[in-house]
Short mmCIF file of C-alpha atoms in Angstrom, two decimals:
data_model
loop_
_atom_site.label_atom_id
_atom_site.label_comp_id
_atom_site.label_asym_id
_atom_site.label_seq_id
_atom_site.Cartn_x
_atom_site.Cartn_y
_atom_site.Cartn_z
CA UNK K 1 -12.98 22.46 6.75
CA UNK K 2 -12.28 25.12 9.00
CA UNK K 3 -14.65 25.64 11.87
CA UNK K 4 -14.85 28.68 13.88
CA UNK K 5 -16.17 27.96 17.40
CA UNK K 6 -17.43 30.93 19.60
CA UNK K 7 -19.07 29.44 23.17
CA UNK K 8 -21.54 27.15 22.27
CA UNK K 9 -21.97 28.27 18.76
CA UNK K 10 -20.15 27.00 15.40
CA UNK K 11 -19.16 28.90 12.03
CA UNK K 12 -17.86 27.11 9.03
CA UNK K 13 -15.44 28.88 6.92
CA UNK K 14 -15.15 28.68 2.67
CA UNK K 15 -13.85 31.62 0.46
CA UNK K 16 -13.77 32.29 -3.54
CA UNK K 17 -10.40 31.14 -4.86
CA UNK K 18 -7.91 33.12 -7.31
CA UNK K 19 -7.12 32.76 -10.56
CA UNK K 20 -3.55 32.74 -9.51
CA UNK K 21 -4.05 29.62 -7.35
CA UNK K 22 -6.27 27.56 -9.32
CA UNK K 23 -7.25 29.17 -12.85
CA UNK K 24 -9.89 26.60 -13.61
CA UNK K 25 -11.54 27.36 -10.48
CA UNK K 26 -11.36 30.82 -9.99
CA UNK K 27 -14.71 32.21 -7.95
CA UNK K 28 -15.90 29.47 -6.74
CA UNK K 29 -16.23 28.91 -3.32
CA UNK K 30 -13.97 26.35 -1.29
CA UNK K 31 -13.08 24.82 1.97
CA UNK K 32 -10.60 26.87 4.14
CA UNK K 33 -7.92 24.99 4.52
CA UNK K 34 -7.70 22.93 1.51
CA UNK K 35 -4.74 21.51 -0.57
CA UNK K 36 -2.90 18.23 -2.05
CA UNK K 37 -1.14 15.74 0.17
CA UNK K 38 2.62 16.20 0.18
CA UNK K 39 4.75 13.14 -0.03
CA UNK K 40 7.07 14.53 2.75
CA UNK K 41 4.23 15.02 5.04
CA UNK K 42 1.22 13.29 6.95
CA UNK K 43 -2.37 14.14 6.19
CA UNK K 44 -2.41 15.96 9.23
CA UNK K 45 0.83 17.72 8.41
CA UNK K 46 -0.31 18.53 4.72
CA UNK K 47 -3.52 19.94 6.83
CA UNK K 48 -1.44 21.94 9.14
CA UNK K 49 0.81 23.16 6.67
CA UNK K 50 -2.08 24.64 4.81
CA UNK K 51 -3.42 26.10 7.16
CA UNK K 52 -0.48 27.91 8.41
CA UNK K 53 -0.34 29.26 4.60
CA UNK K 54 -3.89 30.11 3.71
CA UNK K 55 -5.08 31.83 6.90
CA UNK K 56 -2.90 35.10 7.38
CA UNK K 57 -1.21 35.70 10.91
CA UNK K 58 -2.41 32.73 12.29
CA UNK K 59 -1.05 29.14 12.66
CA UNK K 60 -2.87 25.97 13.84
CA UNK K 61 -1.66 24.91 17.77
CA UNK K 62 -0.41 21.32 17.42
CA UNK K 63 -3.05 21.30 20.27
CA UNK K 64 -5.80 21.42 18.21
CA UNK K 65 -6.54 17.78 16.93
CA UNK K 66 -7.90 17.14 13.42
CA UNK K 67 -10.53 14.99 12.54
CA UNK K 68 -11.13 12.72 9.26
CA UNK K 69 -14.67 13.14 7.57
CA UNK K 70 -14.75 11.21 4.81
CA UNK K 71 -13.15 10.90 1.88
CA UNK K 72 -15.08 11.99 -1.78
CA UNK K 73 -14.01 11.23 -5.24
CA UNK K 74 -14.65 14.12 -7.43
CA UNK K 75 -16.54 12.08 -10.62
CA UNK K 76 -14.71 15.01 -13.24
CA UNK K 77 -11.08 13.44 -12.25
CA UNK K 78 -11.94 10.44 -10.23
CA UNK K 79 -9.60 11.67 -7.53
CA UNK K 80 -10.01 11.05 -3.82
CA UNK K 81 -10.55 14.04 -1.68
CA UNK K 82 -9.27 13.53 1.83
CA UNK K 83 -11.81 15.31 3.98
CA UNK K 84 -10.70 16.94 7.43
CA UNK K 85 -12.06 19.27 10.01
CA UNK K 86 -10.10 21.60 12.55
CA UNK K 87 -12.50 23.49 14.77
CA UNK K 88 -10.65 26.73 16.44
CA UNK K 89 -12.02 29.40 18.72
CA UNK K 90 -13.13 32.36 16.63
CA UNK K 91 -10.11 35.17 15.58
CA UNK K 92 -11.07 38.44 16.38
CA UNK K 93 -10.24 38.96 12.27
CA UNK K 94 -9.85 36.06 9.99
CA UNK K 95 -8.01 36.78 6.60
CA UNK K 96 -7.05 34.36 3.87
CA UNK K 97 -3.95 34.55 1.50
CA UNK K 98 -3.89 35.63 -1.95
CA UNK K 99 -4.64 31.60 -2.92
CA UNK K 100 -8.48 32.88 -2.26
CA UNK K 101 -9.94 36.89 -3.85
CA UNK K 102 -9.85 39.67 -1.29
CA UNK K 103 -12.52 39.91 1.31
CA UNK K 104 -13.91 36.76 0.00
CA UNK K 105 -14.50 34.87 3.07
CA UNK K 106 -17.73 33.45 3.87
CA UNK K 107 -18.83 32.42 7.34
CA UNK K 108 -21.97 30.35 8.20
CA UNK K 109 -23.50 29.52 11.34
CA UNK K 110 -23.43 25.79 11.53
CA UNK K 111 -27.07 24.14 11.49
CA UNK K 112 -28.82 21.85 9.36
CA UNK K 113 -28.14 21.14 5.90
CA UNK K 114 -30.55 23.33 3.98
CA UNK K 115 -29.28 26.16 6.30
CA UNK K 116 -25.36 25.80 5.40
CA UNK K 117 -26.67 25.62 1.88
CA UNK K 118 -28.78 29.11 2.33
CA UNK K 119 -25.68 30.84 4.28
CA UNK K 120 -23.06 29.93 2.16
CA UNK K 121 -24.62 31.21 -1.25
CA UNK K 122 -24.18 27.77 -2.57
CA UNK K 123 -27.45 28.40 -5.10
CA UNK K 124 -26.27 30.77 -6.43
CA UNK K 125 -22.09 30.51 -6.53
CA UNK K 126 -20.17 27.60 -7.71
CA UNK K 127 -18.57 25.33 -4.77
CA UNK K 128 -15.92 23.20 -5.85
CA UNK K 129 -17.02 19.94 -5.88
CA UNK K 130 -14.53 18.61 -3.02
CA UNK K 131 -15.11 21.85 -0.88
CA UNK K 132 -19.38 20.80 -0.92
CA UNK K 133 -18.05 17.55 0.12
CA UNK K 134 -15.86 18.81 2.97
CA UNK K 135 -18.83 20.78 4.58
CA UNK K 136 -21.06 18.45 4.51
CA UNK K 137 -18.94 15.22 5.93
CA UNK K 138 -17.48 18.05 8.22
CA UNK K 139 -21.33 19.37 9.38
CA UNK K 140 -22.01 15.58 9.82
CA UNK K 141 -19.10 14.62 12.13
CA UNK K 142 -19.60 18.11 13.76
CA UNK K 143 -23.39 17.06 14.89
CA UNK K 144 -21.49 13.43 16.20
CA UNK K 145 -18.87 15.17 18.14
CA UNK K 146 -21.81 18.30 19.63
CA UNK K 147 -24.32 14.85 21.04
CA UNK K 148 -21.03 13.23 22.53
#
């Protein structure tokens, strides 16, 4: 889950995804970064590495730490879903790579649960079921980390 911090306020970031990327999938809405664990790397590697490809002219700062929300098995594979959050200060432009459909990015202010729900359309588009995980283990750790 990518989270977009300007001063004291907090965006979360999902976009529509290809067909070319993920043909099963195509339209719905999902997590910014998001992707499978790579033997060769870490989960924070795999995260970084994603990052670095799905965002456009931007890389993650080693820097920047990234926290573990959860994990979530998606019940139509039974596959665990590693669940992370990176929170960066807000891009003048954010762009995603061809793995998501042109201009397809979706920002939310962050705020209670009914409220992400509301912002990010998720009545009325289809979420993958691993990307509603992500925000919502990612919104609860986020509320944790803003009363610390």
């Amino acid at each position: 889950l990518l989270v977009l911090r300007e001063g004291r306020h907090f965006r979360v970031v999902l976009g529509r995804i290809a067909a070319k990327g993920m043909p099963h999938r195509a339209g719905q809405l999902h997590v910014v970064p998001s992707g499978m664990l790579q033997p060769q790397h870490s989960v924070s590697g795999t995260v970084r590495a994603e990052f670095n490809q799905e965002i456009r002219r931007m890389t993650l700062p080693p820097s920047v730490p990234i926290y573990f929300t959860g994990i979530a098995i998606n019940l139509w594979n039974l596959r665990p879903e590693i669940c992370t959050m990176v929170i960066i200060d807000k891009p003048r432009t954010l762009r995603l790579s061809k793995e998501f459909l042109p201009n397809s990015e979706l920002e939310a202010a962050f705020g209670p649960d009914g409220r992400l729900v509301r912002d990010l359309k998720m009545r009325t588009m289809p979420i993958a079921p691993a990307g509603a995980a992500a925000v919502f283990l990612g919104a609860k750790v986020l509320r944790q980390l803003l009363k610390a």
